[in-house]
Coordinates of C-alpha atoms and ligand atoms in Angstrom, one line a residue:
X1 CA 24.8 161.4 233.9
X2 CA 26.1 164.8 234.9
X3 CA 27.2 167.3 232.3
X4 CA 30.7 167.1 233.7
X5 CA 30.8 163.3 233.2
X6 CA 29.5 163.6 229.7
X7 CA 32.2 166.1 228.9
X8 CA 34.9 163.8 230.2
X9 CA 33.7 160.9 228.0
X10 CA 33.6 163.2 224.9
X11 CA 37.1 164.4 225.5
X12 CA 38.2 160.8 225.9
X13 CA 36.5 159.8 222.7
X14 CA 38.2 162.6 220.9
X15 CA 41.6 161.5 222.2
X16 CA 40.9 158.0 221.0
X17 CA 39.9 159.3 217.5
X18 CA 43.3 161.0 217.4
X19 CA 45.3 157.8 218.0
X20 CA 43.0 155.6 216.0
X21 CA 44.5 156.0 212.5
X22 CA 48.2 155.8 213.5
X23 CA 47.2 152.7 215.7
X24 CA 45.6 150.9 212.8
X25 CA 48.6 151.8 210.5
X26 CA 51.0 150.3 213.1
X27 CA 48.9 147.2 213.4
X28 CA 48.9 146.7 209.6
X29 CA 52.7 147.2 209.5
X30 CA 53.3 144.6 212.3
X31 CA 51.0 142.1 210.4
X32 CA 52.9 142.6 207.2
X33 CA 56.3 142.3 208.9
X34 CA 55.1 139.0 210.4
X35 CA 54.4 137.7 206.9
X36 CA 58.0 138.3 205.8
X37 CA 59.6 135.7 208.2
X38 CA 62.8 134.2 206.8
X39 CA 62.2 130.8 205.3
X40 CA 63.8 128.2 207.5
X41 CA 65.8 125.2 206.2
X42 CA 62.9 122.9 206.8
X43 CA 61.0 124.8 204.2
X44 CA 63.6 124.1 201.6
X45 CA 63.8 120.3 201.6
X46 CA 66.2 118.2 199.7
X47 CA 64.2 115.0 199.9
X48 CA 61.2 113.7 197.9
X49 CA 58.9 113.3 200.9
X50 CA 60.1 116.4 202.6
X51 CA 58.9 118.3 199.5
X52 CA 55.5 116.7 199.8
X53 CA 55.3 117.9 203.4
X54 CA 56.5 121.3 202.6
X55 CA 54.0 121.7 199.8
X56 CA 51.2 120.8 202.2
X57 CA 52.5 123.2 204.8
X58 CA 52.7 126.1 202.3
X59 CA 49.2 125.4 201.0
X60 CA 47.8 125.3 204.6
X61 CA 49.6 128.5 205.5
X62 CA 48.3 130.2 202.3
X63 CA 44.7 129.1 203.1
X64 CA 45.0 130.1 206.7
X65 CA 46.3 133.5 205.8
X66 CA 43.5 133.9 203.2
X67 CA 41.0 133.2 206.0
X68 CA 42.7 135.6 208.4
X69 CA 42.8 138.4 205.9
X70 CA 39.2 137.8 204.8
X71 CA 37.9 138.0 208.4
X72 CA 40.1 141.0 209.2
X73 CA 38.8 142.8 206.1
X74 CA 35.2 142.0 206.9
X75 CA 35.6 143.1 210.5
X76 CA 37.2 146.3 209.4
X77 CA 34.4 147.0 206.9
X78 CA 31.7 146.3 209.6
X79 CA 33.4 148.5 212.1
X80 CA 33.6 151.4 209.7
X81 CA 30.1 150.8 208.2
X82 CA 28.2 150.4 211.4
X83 CA 30.2 152.7 213.7
X84 CA 28.2 154.8 216.1
X85 CA 27.1 157.9 214.3
X86 CA 24.9 159.0 217.2
X87 CA 21.9 157.9 215.2
X88 CA 19.7 156.0 217.7
X89 CA 17.4 154.5 215.0
X90 CA 20.3 152.3 213.9
X91 CA 20.1 150.2 217.0
X92 CA 17.0 148.4 215.9
X93 CA 18.6 146.7 213.0
X94 CA 17.1 143.9 210.9
X95 CA 17.6 140.2 212.0
X96 CA 20.4 138.2 210.4
X97 CA 20.1 136.6 207.0
X98 CA 20.0 132.7 207.5
X99 CA 21.8 132.2 204.2
X100 CA 24.8 134.0 205.6
X101 CA 24.8 131.6 208.6
X102 CA 24.7 128.6 206.3
X103 CA 27.6 130.1 204.3
X104 CA 29.9 130.6 207.2
X105 CA 29.2 127.2 208.5
X106 CA 29.6 125.3 205.3
X107 CA 32.6 127.2 203.9
X108 CA 35.0 126.3 206.9
X109 CA 33.7 122.8 206.8
X110 CA 34.6 122.4 203.2
X111 CA 38.0 124.1 203.7
X112 CA 38.8 121.7 206.6
X113 CA 37.7 118.7 204.6
X114 CA 40.1 119.7 201.8
X115 CA 43.0 120.1 204.3
X116 CA 42.1 116.8 206.0
X117 CA 42.1 114.9 202.8
X118 CA 45.4 116.4 201.6
X119 CA 47.0 115.8 205.0
X120 CA 45.9 112.1 205.1
X121 CA 47.2 111.7 201.5
X122 CA 50.6 113.3 202.4
X123 CA 50.9 111.1 205.6
X124 CA 50.3 108.0 203.5
X125 CA 52.8 109.0 200.8
X126 CA 55.4 109.9 203.5
X127 CA 55.1 106.5 205.2
X128 CA 55.1 104.4 202.0
X129 CA 57.9 101.8 201.7
X130 CA 60.4 102.4 199.0
X131 CA 61.5 99.9 196.4
X132 CA 65.0 98.4 197.1
X133 CA 66.2 101.0 199.5
X134 CA 69.6 101.4 201.2
X135 CA 69.1 100.3 204.8
X136 CA 70.6 102.4 207.6
X137 CA 70.1 101.7 211.3
X138 CA 70.1 104.9 213.2
X139 CA 70.7 104.7 217.0
X140 CA 70.6 107.7 219.3
X141 CA 73.0 107.6 222.3
X142 CA 73.8 110.1 225.0
X143 CA 75.2 112.1 223.1
X144 CA 76.1 110.8 219.7
X145 CA 74.5 109.1 216.7
X146 CA 75.4 105.8 215.3
X147 CA 74.7 105.1 211.6
X148 CA 75.1 101.4 210.6
X149 CA 74.8 100.3 207.0
X150 CA 73.0 97.0 207.4
X151 CA 73.5 96.0 203.8
X152 CA 77.3 96.5 204.0
X153 CA 78.3 94.3 206.9
X154 CA 77.1 96.7 209.6
X155 CA 79.7 99.4 208.6
X156 CA 79.4 102.0 211.3
X157 CA 79.9 105.7 210.7
X158 CA 79.2 107.5 213.9
X159 CA 77.8 111.1 213.6
X160 CA 78.5 111.2 209.8
X161 CA 75.9 109.9 207.5
X162 CA 76.8 109.4 203.8
X163 CA 74.0 108.8 201.3
X164 CA 74.0 108.4 197.5
X165 CA 71.8 111.0 195.7
X166 CA 68.6 110.0 194.1
X167 CA 68.5 106.6 195.7
X168 CA 65.9 105.7 198.3
X169 CA 67.1 105.0 201.8
X170 CA 65.2 103.5 204.7
X171 CA 66.3 104.5 208.2
X172 CA 65.4 102.2 211.1
X173 CA 65.5 104.5 214.1
X174 CA 65.9 103.6 217.8
X175 CA 67.8 104.6 220.9
X176 CA 70.1 102.9 223.4
X177 CA 69.1 105.0 226.4
X178 CA 66.6 107.9 226.4
X179 CA 64.4 109.5 223.8
X180 CA 66.2 111.4 221.1
X181 CA 64.9 112.7 217.8
X182 CA 66.5 112.2 214.5
X183 CA 66.3 115.6 212.7
X184 CA 68.0 116.7 209.5
X185 CA 66.0 119.9 208.8
X186 CA 66.6 119.7 205.0
X187 CA 65.1 116.2 204.9
X188 CA 61.8 118.0 205.8
X189 CA 60.7 116.2 208.9
X190 CA 61.9 114.3 212.0
X191 CA 61.3 111.0 213.7
X192 CA 61.8 110.3 217.4
X193 CA 64.4 107.7 218.5
X194 CA 62.7 105.8 221.3
X195 CA 64.4 103.0 223.4
X196 CA 62.8 99.6 222.8
X197 CA 61.0 100.8 219.6
X198 CA 62.0 100.7 216.0
X199 CA 60.6 103.4 213.7
X200 CA 61.2 103.8 210.1
X201 CA 61.8 106.9 207.9
X202 CA 62.0 106.5 204.2
X203 CA 63.1 109.1 201.7
X204 CA 65.2 109.8 198.6
X205 CA 67.7 112.6 198.9
X206 CA 67.4 114.8 195.8
X207 CA 70.3 117.3 196.1
X208 CA 74.0 116.8 196.5
X209 CA 75.4 118.6 199.4
X210 CA 76.5 118.6 203.1
X211 CA 73.7 119.2 205.6
X212 CA 73.6 119.6 209.3
X213 CA 71.4 117.5 211.6
X214 CA 70.8 117.5 215.3
X215 CA 68.9 115.8 218.1
X216 CA 65.5 117.5 218.4
X217 CA 64.4 116.1 221.7
X218 CA 65.9 117.2 225.0
X219 CA 68.0 114.3 226.2
X220 CA 70.3 115.5 228.9
X221 CA 73.0 118.2 229.4
X222 CA 74.8 117.6 226.1
X223 CA 71.6 117.5 224.0
X224 CA 72.9 120.6 222.1
X225 CA 76.0 118.7 221.1
X226 CA 74.3 115.7 219.5
X227 CA 74.9 116.9 216.0
X228 CA 75.4 115.0 212.8
X229 CA 76.8 115.7 209.4
X230 CA 74.9 114.4 206.3
X231 CA 76.8 114.0 203.1
X232 CA 74.6 113.5 200.0
X233 CA 77.0 112.6 197.2
X234 CA 77.0 111.1 193.6
X235 CA 76.6 107.3 193.5
X236 CA 80.3 106.8 192.5
X237 CA 81.6 108.9 195.4
X238 CA 79.3 107.0 197.8
X239 CA 80.5 103.7 196.5
X240 CA 84.2 104.7 196.9
X241 CA 83.4 105.9 200.5
X242 CA 81.6 102.7 201.3
X243 CA 84.5 100.6 200.0
X244 CA 86.9 102.5 202.2
X245 CA 84.6 102.1 205.2
X246 CA 84.2 98.3 204.6
X247 CA 87.9 97.7 204.8
X248 CA 89.3 97.1 208.3
X249 CA 91.6 99.7 209.9
X250 CA 94.8 100.6 208.1
X251 CA 98.0 99.4 209.7
X252 CA 99.9 102.2 211.4
X253 CA 102.6 103.5 209.0
X254 CA 105.1 105.1 211.4
X255 CA 106.9 104.0 214.6
X256 CA 105.1 106.7 216.4
X257 CA 101.7 105.5 215.2
X258 CA 102.6 101.9 216.0
X259 CA 103.5 103.0 219.5
X260 CA 100.1 104.7 219.6
X261 CA 98.4 101.5 218.6
X262 CA 100.1 99.7 221.5
X263 CA 98.9 102.4 223.9
X264 CA 95.3 102.0 222.5
X265 CA 95.2 98.2 222.6
X266 CA 96.8 97.9 226.1
X267 CA 94.9 100.8 227.7
X268 CA 91.3 101.4 228.6
X269 CA 90.2 102.5 225.1
X270 CA 89.5 99.0 224.0
X271 CA 86.8 98.4 226.6
X272 CA 84.5 100.9 224.8
X273 CA 85.7 101.3 221.2
X274 CA 85.9 99.1 218.2
X275 CA 88.7 99.3 215.6
X276 CA 88.0 96.5 213.1
X277 CA 91.1 94.5 212.2
X278 CA 92.4 94.8 215.8
X279 CA 91.4 93.2 219.1
X280 CA 89.5 96.4 220.1
X281 CA 85.8 95.5 220.0
X282 CA 84.0 97.6 222.6
X283 CA 80.6 98.8 221.7
X284 CA 79.9 101.5 224.3
X285 CA 81.5 104.3 222.4
X286 CA 81.7 105.1 218.7
X287 CA 83.5 102.8 216.2
X288 CA 86.9 104.3 215.5
X289 CA 88.0 102.1 212.5
X290 CA 88.0 105.2 210.3
X291 CA 87.9 108.0 212.8
X292 CA 90.7 109.8 210.9
X293 CA 88.4 110.2 207.9
X294 CA 85.6 112.1 209.8
X295 CA 85.0 115.8 209.8
X296 CA 84.1 116.2 213.5
X297 CA 84.7 114.8 216.9
X298 CA 82.3 114.4 219.8
X299 CA 79.2 114.7 217.6
X300 CA 80.1 118.1 216.3
X301 CA 81.7 119.7 219.3
X302 CA 85.2 119.9 217.7
X303 CA 86.7 119.9 214.3
X304 CA 88.8 116.8 213.7
X305 CA 92.3 118.3 213.8
X306 CA 95.5 116.9 215.4
X307 CA 95.4 119.3 218.4
X308 CA 91.7 119.0 219.1
X309 CA 91.9 115.2 218.8
X310 CA 94.7 115.2 221.3
X311 CA 92.7 117.5 223.7
X312 CA 89.7 115.2 223.3
X313 CA 91.7 112.1 224.2
X314 CA 93.3 113.9 227.2
X315 CA 90.1 115.1 228.7
X316 CA 86.9 114.8 226.7
X317 CA 84.8 115.7 229.7
X318 CA 86.4 119.1 230.0
X319 CA 85.1 119.8 226.5
X320 CA 81.8 118.0 226.7
X321 CA 80.8 117.6 230.4
X322 CA 78.7 114.6 231.4
X323 CA 79.8 112.2 228.7
X324 CA 80.9 108.6 229.4
X325 CA 84.4 108.9 228.0
X326 CA 86.7 109.3 231.0
X327 CA 89.8 111.6 231.0
X328 CA 93.2 110.1 230.6
X329 CA 94.9 111.2 233.9
X330 CA 98.4 112.7 233.4
X331 CA 99.8 110.1 235.8
X332 CA 98.6 107.3 233.5
X333 CA 99.8 108.6 230.2
X334 CA 102.9 110.5 229.2
X335 CA 102.8 113.5 226.8
X336 CA 104.8 111.3 224.4
X337 CA 102.2 108.4 224.5
X338 CA 99.4 110.9 224.1
X339 CA 101.1 112.3 221.0
X340 CA 101.5 108.7 219.6
X341 CA 97.9 107.8 220.4
X342 CA 96.8 110.9 218.5
X343 CA 99.0 110.0 215.6
X344 CA 97.6 106.5 215.4
X345 CA 94.0 107.6 215.5
X346 CA 94.3 110.4 213.0
X347 CA 96.0 107.9 210.7
X348 CA 92.8 105.7 210.7
X349 CA 91.4 107.2 207.5
Ligands
LIG1 CU1 69.6 113.4 222.0 CU2 68.7 115.5 222.5

């Protein structure tokens, strides 16, 4: 090598030495920042089995981080300790210690064996049947959820799931069209809703509260608006809610609402919707027997208020394009009838 070439390499090495320490410091900072990620909802479960899964996850994460830091520290030490000091004699080092090789083969094996055993145990406990659970049939539809309480005369509560706290529940999950995924992050895990298959998910909700759920499998253009509301409540509140749901629809109380009921029963609504206690028994769309008691409309796309309910009936596709519910053309319904229809439906508490 020419003297000029050597000089260039030395200058390059010097420059590298200059950036080395700030570089290492930046790398450490980035690694530390990555450790401080905000805990997501799935890591704070409110179900017994979700907690089992979460514990396993945290343990696996801690072990993995331990391994990463151990390797990084060893690598760092080796790089410092055996760096090129310009001492040629160093190159002819001793051969490796066979005990070391045994150690770094056996240690990962044991670590993986522990994780494997714990994983299989957690999978078993998560899939275990519960004693005397509440049975809820969950059906995914483009793009709404149906929750049917099999033990209570198939009471249907679309997009709004009510559960008593500290009581086991067994969901039977399926789909009427494409693959969806039943996901309430705070439950701790999710189960796919597959057409033609029934899958079960068993858990006991442990904390009272209102939780959000969503479809977690892309299922078409309104996938993002396939939400659900999960209300975990004291047993008494749940019983009261269930008794109200088991009753048929309330009779309309005002002339306007009675007019709205006529519009509903004589129009196209009945071909898709059920209102128990009336002649409406369509099953394509959500059951509306107690639609007035729900928080949201259109699987979470709107709050259930008078004006938004009216907008929804007038032209649901303008709000949620692609859905089956057709708009009510202005030539088919007067503003007055639309108002009556809205009054009738919001009275269905
Ligand atoms: Cu259903 Cu995504």
